[in-house]
CSV table of C-alpha atoms in Angstrom, one decimal:
chain,number,residue,atom,x,y,z
A,1,MET,CA,-10.1,-24.1,-32.0
A,2,LEU,CA,-9.1,-25.7,-28.8
A,3,ASN,CA,-5.8,-24.5,-27.3
A,4,LEU,CA,-4.3,-27.7,-25.8
A,5,LEU,CA,-1.7,-25.7,-24.0
A,6,LYS,CA,-4.4,-24.3,-21.7
A,7,LEU,CA,-4.8,-27.8,-20.3
A,8,PHE,CA,-1.2,-27.8,-19.0
A,9,ARG,CA,-1.0,-24.2,-17.8
A,10,ASN,CA,-1.4,-22.9,-14.3
A,11,LYS,CA,-4.6,-21.0,-14.6
A,12,LYS,CA,-4.5,-19.3,-11.2
A,13,VAL,CA,-4.5,-15.4,-11.4
A,14,GLY,CA,-2.6,-13.3,-9.0
A,15,LEU,CA,-2.9,-9.6,-8.4
A,16,ALA,CA,0.0,-7.6,-6.9
A,17,LEU,CA,-1.1,-4.3,-5.3
A,18,GLY,CA,1.8,-2.0,-4.9
A,19,SER,CA,2.6,0.6,-2.2
A,20,GLY,CA,2.1,4.4,-2.7
A,21,GLY,CA,-0.1,5.9,0.0
A,22,ALA,CA,-3.2,7.7,-1.4
A,23,LYS,CA,-2.2,6.7,-4.9
A,24,GLY,CA,-3.3,3.2,-3.8
A,25,MET,CA,-7.0,4.2,-4.2
A,26,ALA,CA,-6.3,3.4,-7.9
A,27,HIS,CA,-6.2,-0.2,-6.8
A,28,ILE,CA,-10.0,-0.1,-6.2
A,29,ALA,CA,-10.6,0.9,-9.8
A,30,VAL,CA,-8.4,-1.9,-11.0
A,31,ILE,CA,-10.2,-4.6,-9.0
A,32,GLU,CA,-13.5,-3.4,-10.2
A,33,PHE,CA,-12.3,-3.3,-13.8
A,34,LEU,CA,-11.0,-6.9,-13.6
A,35,GLY,CA,-14.4,-8.0,-12.2
A,36,SER,CA,-16.2,-6.3,-15.1
A,37,MET,CA,-14.0,-8.3,-17.5
A,38,GLY,CA,-14.8,-11.5,-15.7
A,39,ILE,CA,-11.2,-12.0,-14.7
A,40,PRO,CA,-10.9,-14.1,-11.5
A,41,ILE,CA,-8.5,-13.2,-8.7
A,42,HIS,CA,-7.2,-16.3,-6.9
A,43,TYR,CA,-4.3,-14.7,-5.1
A,44,ILE,CA,-3.5,-11.2,-3.8
A,45,ALA,CA,-0.2,-9.9,-2.5
A,46,GLY,CA,-0.3,-6.4,-1.1
A,47,SER,CA,2.3,-4.0,0.1
A,48,SER,CA,1.4,-1.0,2.4
A,49,ILE,CA,-1.7,0.6,0.9
A,50,GLY,CA,-2.0,-2.4,-1.4
A,51,SER,CA,-2.4,-4.6,1.6
A,52,LEU,CA,-5.2,-2.5,2.9
A,53,VAL,CA,-7.1,-2.5,-0.4
A,54,GLY,CA,-6.5,-6.2,-0.7
A,55,ALA,CA,-7.8,-6.9,2.8
A,56,LEU,CA,-10.9,-4.8,2.0
A,57,TYR,CA,-11.6,-6.8,-1.2
A,58,CYS,CA,-11.1,-10.1,0.6
A,59,CYS,CA,-13.6,-9.0,3.3
A,60,GLY,CA,-16.2,-8.0,0.7
A,61,SER,CA,-16.3,-4.4,2.0
A,62,LEU,CA,-14.4,-2.6,-0.8
A,63,GLY,CA,-17.6,-1.1,-2.3
A,64,ARG,CA,-18.7,0.3,1.1
A,65,PHE,CA,-15.3,1.7,1.8
A,66,LYS,CA,-15.3,3.4,-1.7
A,67,GLU,CA,-18.6,5.1,-1.1
A,68,ASP,CA,-17.5,6.3,2.4
A,69,MET,CA,-14.2,7.7,1.0
A,70,ARG,CA,-16.1,9.7,-1.6
A,71,LYS,CA,-18.0,11.5,1.2
A,72,MET,CA,-15.0,12.1,3.4
A,73,THR,CA,-14.1,15.6,4.3
A,74,ARG,CA,-10.9,17.2,5.5
A,75,LYS,CA,-12.3,17.2,9.1
A,76,ASP,CA,-13.1,13.5,8.8
A,77,MET,CA,-9.6,12.8,7.6
A,78,LEU,CA,-7.9,14.7,10.4
A,79,SER,CA,-10.0,12.9,12.9
A,80,LEU,CA,-8.2,9.7,12.0
A,81,PHE,CA,-4.8,11.1,13.0
A,82,ASP,CA,-3.7,10.5,16.5
A,83,PRO,CA,-0.4,12.3,17.0
A,84,VAL,CA,2.0,11.2,19.7
A,85,PHE,CA,5.3,12.4,21.1
A,86,PRO,CA,7.5,11.9,18.1
A,87,ARG,CA,9.9,9.2,19.3
A,88,SER,CA,9.5,6.6,16.6
A,89,GLY,CA,6.7,8.1,14.5
A,90,LEU,CA,4.3,11.1,14.4
A,91,LEU,CA,1.1,9.1,14.5
A,92,GLN,CA,0.1,6.1,16.7
A,93,GLY,CA,-2.3,4.8,14.1
A,94,ALA,CA,-4.9,3.5,16.6
A,95,ASP,CA,-7.7,5.9,15.5
A,96,PHE,CA,-7.2,4.9,11.8
A,97,MET,CA,-7.3,1.2,12.7
A,98,GLU,CA,-10.4,1.7,14.8
A,99,PHE,CA,-12.0,3.3,11.7
A,100,MET,CA,-11.0,0.3,9.6
A,101,LYS,CA,-12.9,-2.0,11.9
A,102,LYS,CA,-16.0,-0.7,10.1
A,103,TYR,CA,-14.9,-2.7,7.1
A,104,ILE,CA,-12.6,-5.4,8.5
A,105,PRO,CA,-14.0,-7.2,11.6
A,106,SER,CA,-11.4,-7.1,14.3
A,107,GLU,CA,-11.1,-10.9,14.7
A,108,THR,CA,-10.7,-11.7,11.0
A,109,LYS,CA,-7.9,-14.2,10.3
A,110,ILE,CA,-5.9,-14.1,7.1
A,111,GLU,CA,-6.1,-17.8,6.6
A,112,ASP,CA,-10.0,-17.7,6.7
A,113,LEU,CA,-10.4,-15.3,3.8
A,114,PRO,CA,-12.1,-16.5,0.7
A,115,VAL,CA,-9.2,-15.3,-1.5
A,116,SER,CA,-5.6,-16.2,-0.6
A,117,LEU,CA,-3.9,-13.1,0.7
A,118,ALA,CA,-0.3,-12.2,1.5
A,119,ILE,CA,0.6,-9.0,3.3
A,120,THR,CA,4.2,-7.7,3.2
A,121,SER,CA,6.1,-5.7,5.8
A,122,THR,CA,9.7,-5.0,6.5
A,123,ASP,CA,11.9,-6.1,9.4
A,124,TYR,CA,13.5,-2.9,10.7
A,125,SER,CA,16.6,-4.7,12.0
A,126,ASP,CA,17.7,-6.4,8.8
A,127,GLY,CA,15.6,-5.0,6.0
A,128,LYS,CA,14.2,-8.4,5.0
A,129,THR,CA,10.6,-8.7,3.7
A,130,VAL,CA,8.2,-10.3,6.2
A,131,ILE,CA,5.2,-12.0,4.6
A,132,PHE,CA,2.0,-12.6,6.6
A,133,ARG,CA,-0.2,-15.5,5.4
A,134,THR,CA,-1.9,-16.3,8.7
A,135,GLY,CA,-3.0,-14.5,11.9
A,136,ASN,CA,-5.0,-11.3,12.6
A,137,LEU,CA,-5.7,-9.4,9.4
A,138,LEU,CA,-5.9,-5.9,10.9
A,139,ASP,CA,-2.6,-6.3,12.8
A,140,ALA,CA,-0.9,-7.5,9.6
A,141,VAL,CA,-2.2,-4.5,7.7
A,142,ARG,CA,-1.1,-2.1,10.4
A,143,ALA,CA,2.4,-3.5,10.2
A,144,SER,CA,2.4,-3.2,6.4
A,145,ILE,CA,1.3,0.5,6.4
A,146,SER,CA,3.9,1.7,9.0
A,147,ILE,CA,5.4,4.5,6.9
A,148,PRO,CA,8.8,5.3,8.5
A,149,GLY,CA,8.8,8.5,10.5
A,150,ILE,CA,5.0,8.8,10.2
A,151,LEU,CA,3.4,5.8,11.8
A,152,VAL,CA,5.0,4.2,14.8
A,153,PRO,CA,6.4,0.7,14.0
A,154,VAL,CA,4.8,-2.6,15.1
A,155,LYS,CA,6.6,-4.9,17.5
A,156,TYR,CA,7.0,-8.5,16.3
A,157,ARG,CA,9.0,-11.4,17.8
A,158,GLY,CA,11.8,-9.2,19.3
A,159,THR,CA,12.0,-6.9,16.3
A,160,TYR,CA,10.0,-4.0,14.8
A,161,LEU,CA,8.2,-4.0,11.5
A,162,ILE,CA,7.9,-1.0,9.2
A,163,ASP,CA,6.2,-0.3,5.8
A,164,GLY,CA,6.2,-3.1,3.3
A,165,GLY,CA,7.1,-0.6,0.6
A,166,VAL,CA,10.6,-0.2,2.1
A,167,SER,CA,11.7,-3.7,1.0
A,168,ASN,CA,9.1,-4.9,-1.5
A,169,PRO,CA,6.9,-2.2,-3.0
A,170,LEU,CA,5.4,-4.4,-5.7
A,171,PRO,CA,5.3,-8.1,-4.5
A,172,VAL,CA,5.1,-9.9,-7.8
A,173,ASN,CA,7.6,-12.5,-6.6
A,174,VAL,CA,5.3,-13.2,-3.6
A,175,LEU,CA,2.5,-14.0,-6.0
A,176,LYS,CA,4.6,-16.5,-7.9
A,177,LYS,CA,5.6,-18.2,-4.6
A,178,MET,CA,1.9,-18.4,-3.7
A,179,GLY,CA,1.2,-20.3,-6.9
A,180,ALA,CA,0.0,-17.8,-9.4
A,181,GLY,CA,0.6,-18.6,-13.0
A,182,PHE,CA,-0.8,-15.4,-14.5
A,183,THR,CA,0.2,-12.2,-12.6
A,184,ILE,CA,-1.2,-8.7,-12.8
A,185,ALA,CA,0.7,-6.0,-11.1
A,186,VAL,CA,-0.4,-2.4,-10.3
A,187,ASN,CA,2.7,-0.1,-10.1
A,188,LEU,CA,2.0,3.2,-8.4
A,189,HIS,CA,5.6,4.5,-9.1
A,190,PRO,CA,5.8,4.4,-12.9
A,191,ALA,CA,8.0,7.5,-13.3
A,192,VAL,CA,10.9,7.1,-15.7
A,193,SER,CA,14.2,7.6,-14.0
A,194,LYS,CA,17.4,8.7,-15.7
A,195,ILE,CA,19.5,7.2,-12.9
A,196,ARG,CA,21.3,4.0,-14.0
A,197,LEU,CA,22.2,1.6,-11.3
A,198,LYS,CA,25.5,-0.2,-11.6
A,199,LYS,CA,24.4,-3.1,-9.6
A,200,TYR,CA,21.0,-4.9,-9.4
A,201,VAL,CA,19.7,-7.0,-6.7
A,202,ARG,CA,18.8,-10.3,-8.4
A,203,SER,CA,16.5,-11.6,-5.7
A,204,VAL,CA,14.7,-10.3,-2.7
A,205,ASP,CA,15.7,-11.9,0.6
A,206,MET,CA,12.5,-12.8,2.4
A,207,ARG,CA,11.7,-14.4,5.7
A,208,THR,CA,9.7,-17.6,6.0
A,209,VAL,CA,6.0,-17.1,5.8
A,210,VAL,CA,5.0,-15.9,9.3
A,211,ASP,CA,2.0,-15.6,11.5
A,212,ALA,CA,0.5,-12.2,12.5
A,213,ARG,CA,-0.6,-13.5,15.9
A,214,ASP,CA,2.6,-12.2,17.6
A,215,LEU,CA,2.1,-8.6,16.4
A,216,GLU,CA,2.0,-6.0,19.0
A,217,ILE,CA,1.4,-2.3,18.3
A,218,VAL,CA,4.2,-0.3,19.8
A,219,MET,CA,2.6,2.0,22.3
A,220,GLU,CA,4.5,5.2,23.2
A,221,ASP,CA,5.7,5.3,26.8
A,222,VAL,CA,5.5,9.1,27.0
A,223,THR,CA,2.2,10.6,28.1
A,224,ARG,CA,0.6,12.5,25.3
A,225,GLU,CA,1.0,16.2,25.9
A,226,ILE,CA,-0.4,17.7,22.8
A,227,PRO,CA,-3.4,19.9,22.3
A,228,ALA,CA,-6.7,18.0,22.1
A,229,LYS,CA,-8.5,17.8,18.8
A,230,GLU,CA,-10.9,20.7,18.3
A,231,GLU,CA,-14.3,20.6,16.6
A,232,ASP,CA,-12.8,22.2,13.5
A,233,GLY,CA,-10.8,19.1,12.9
A,234,GLY,CA,-7.2,18.9,14.0
A,235,SER,CA,-5.7,21.9,15.7
A,236,PHE,CA,-2.5,19.9,16.2
A,237,PHE,CA,-2.0,19.5,12.5
A,238,LYS,CA,-2.9,23.1,11.8
A,239,ALA,CA,-0.1,24.1,14.2
A,240,VAL,CA,2.3,21.6,12.6
A,241,GLU,CA,1.4,22.7,9.1
A,242,LYS,CA,2.0,26.4,10.1
A,243,TYR,CA,5.3,25.6,11.7
A,244,LEU,CA,6.6,23.0,9.3
A,245,GLY,CA,4.7,24.0,6.2
A,246,SER,CA,6.2,23.8,2.8
A,247,GLU,CA,5.6,27.6,2.4
A,248,LYS,CA,4.0,27.1,-1.0
A,249,GLY,CA,2.5,30.6,-0.9
A,250,LYS,CA,5.8,32.4,-0.2
A,251,GLU,CA,7.7,33.8,-3.2
A,252,LYS,CA,11.1,34.3,-1.4
A,253,GLU,CA,11.6,30.8,0.0
A,254,LYS,CA,10.1,27.5,-1.3
A,255,ARG,CA,11.7,25.1,1.0
A,256,PRO,CA,10.0,21.7,1.5
A,257,SER,CA,8.7,20.9,5.0
A,258,ILE,CA,10.0,18.0,7.1
A,259,PHE,CA,6.9,16.1,6.1
A,260,ASP,CA,7.4,16.8,2.4
A,261,ILE,CA,11.0,15.5,2.6
A,262,LEU,CA,9.9,12.3,4.4
A,263,MET,CA,7.2,11.6,1.9
A,264,LYS,CA,9.3,12.5,-1.2
A,265,SER,CA,12.2,10.4,0.0
A,266,PHE,CA,9.9,7.5,0.6
A,267,ASP,CA,8.5,7.8,-2.9
A,268,ILE,CA,12.0,7.9,-4.5
A,269,MET,CA,13.0,4.8,-2.5
A,270,GLU,CA,9.8,3.0,-3.6
A,271,PHE,CA,10.4,3.9,-7.2
A,272,MET,CA,13.9,2.6,-7.3
A,273,ASN,CA,13.0,-0.6,-5.5
A,274,THR,CA,10.0,-1.1,-7.8
A,275,ARG,CA,12.3,-0.9,-10.9
A,276,LEU,CA,14.4,-3.6,-9.4
A,277,MET,CA,11.4,-5.8,-8.7
A,278,LEU,CA,10.0,-5.4,-12.2
A,279,LYS,CA,13.4,-6.2,-13.8
A,280,TYR,CA,13.8,-9.5,-12.1
A,281,ASN,CA,10.1,-10.4,-11.4
A,282,PRO,CA,8.1,-9.1,-14.4
A,283,PRO,CA,4.4,-9.7,-14.2
A,284,THR,CA,2.3,-11.1,-17.1
A,285,VAL,CA,0.5,-7.7,-17.3
A,286,LEU,CA,1.6,-4.5,-15.8
A,287,LEU,CA,-0.8,-1.6,-15.0
A,288,GLU,CA,0.6,1.8,-14.2
A,289,PRO,CA,-1.9,4.5,-13.2
A,290,ASP,CA,-0.8,8.0,-13.9
A,291,ALA,CA,-1.2,9.3,-10.3
A,292,LEU,CA,2.3,10.8,-9.7
A,293,GLU,CA,0.9,14.3,-8.9
A,294,TYR,CA,-0.8,13.0,-5.8
A,295,GLY,CA,1.0,12.8,-2.5
A,296,THR,CA,1.0,10.1,0.1
A,297,MET,CA,-1.7,11.6,2.2
A,298,ASP,CA,-3.9,13.1,-0.6
A,299,PHE,CA,-6.9,10.8,0.1
A,300,LEU,CA,-9.3,13.7,-0.5
A,301,ASP,CA,-8.4,13.5,-4.2
A,302,PHE,CA,-10.1,10.0,-4.1
A,303,ASP,CA,-12.2,10.3,-7.3
A,304,SER,CA,-9.3,11.7,-9.4
A,305,ILE,CA,-7.0,8.9,-8.3
A,306,LEU,CA,-9.8,6.4,-8.9
A,307,ASP,CA,-10.1,7.8,-12.5
A,308,ALA,CA,-6.3,7.4,-13.0
A,309,GLY,CA,-6.7,3.7,-12.1
A,310,LEU,CA,-9.5,3.3,-14.5
A,311,ARG,CA,-7.6,5.0,-17.3
A,312,ALA,CA,-4.7,2.6,-16.8
A,313,CYS,CA,-7.1,-0.4,-17.1
A,314,ILE,CA,-8.8,0.9,-20.2
A,315,LYS,CA,-5.3,1.5,-21.8
A,316,ALA,CA,-4.4,-2.1,-21.0
A,317,ARG,CA,-7.7,-3.7,-21.8
A,318,GLY,CA,-6.6,-5.2,-25.1
A,319,ASN,CA,-3.5,-6.7,-23.6
A,320,LEU,CA,-5.5,-8.1,-20.7
A,321,LYS,CA,-8.1,-9.6,-22.9
A,322,ARG,CA,-5.6,-11.2,-25.2
A,323,ARG,CA,-3.3,-12.5,-22.5
A,324,ILE,CA,-6.0,-13.7,-20.2
A,325,GLY,CA,-7.8,-15.3,-23.1
A,326,LEU,CA,-4.7,-17.3,-24.1
A,327,TRP,CA,-4.1,-18.3,-20.5
A,328,VAL,CA,-7.4,-18.8,-18.7
C-alpha cells in the first residue's frame, strides 16, 4: 500500500558521528552497516574523532584506513606522536596529520566532497561551536580533534579552536540545520549518570557557518628540547609513562596520572554535554556502542571497538529498518 506521507517528507538522511577518541572507531562499523542495509547518507556532521571518520568516508578511503589500523602496532602508533614543550598542549599533531594525508589528499576542500559534511570545533575564547562547511578538509579536522591539554589548539581569525567535543559532542542539531529529515546519531558516551542537572541548556549557541581557509596550526615558539624518538618507538613516552604513570601495578597507591585525569575529565564533560544535546535535539534513531571500557588513546583495541559498533547496529537493526522504511 502506498504511503502518501512519504511524498511530503524530507527523505534526506543525516548521520551524526560523536566525539570519543579511540571509541570513534565504532563509527566505521556503523557506516559499513548502514551501507549493507542500503541506507543512504546524504549529510554527515562530525565532532572530534567523528569528524575524522566522516572525512575518511567522504574521501572514499575509509576501507583502506580500516585495514591499515588493523595492522598498526604500538611502535607505529607512537611514531605518530610529536611531543612539544608543553605550553598549550603535549603534542603538536603534525606527524598525525601527515599520516592522514595517505587517506585525505592535502588539498581536499570540504565543499567539493560527494557527501555534504560539517565539522565542528570549539572557540576557546567564548565556548561557542564553530562549524566548518567549506575550506581545507584536513585543517578543519585538525581543529576538531584538538583535545584540550593534549593537542595544541589551532589559530583561527584571531582566536583559537579546540576539540569539537567540548561544546558539541554529538551534533544532531547541526544535521537538522543542514537539511536532514531523518537523523541517525552515534553516541560514544552512553553511560547512565545519577547526576540530575537543575538547569538545562535549551539550545546550543553556534557561530555562523565558517570557512576553514583561515585556519593556522599553532606552532610552538620554543625549540623542541626533548629526546629524539628511538627505534623502539617513543622513548619520550616511555619516560613520561614512567614518571606520570597511573601506577596500576602498585598495590599501595593507585593514583591516576595527569594524562588519566585529563582524559577522564574530558569524558565526563562529553557525557554531560551529550545528555543535554540528546534531550533537546533527539535523533530519529540513536546508536550507542558499548565501548566505555576503552580510553581516548586505545586505538590498538581497534577490532574490539569495531565489534562494539557492529553490536550496537545489530541491536538497532529492527528499529532502523522500520523507521527508515516508513521514512525513505
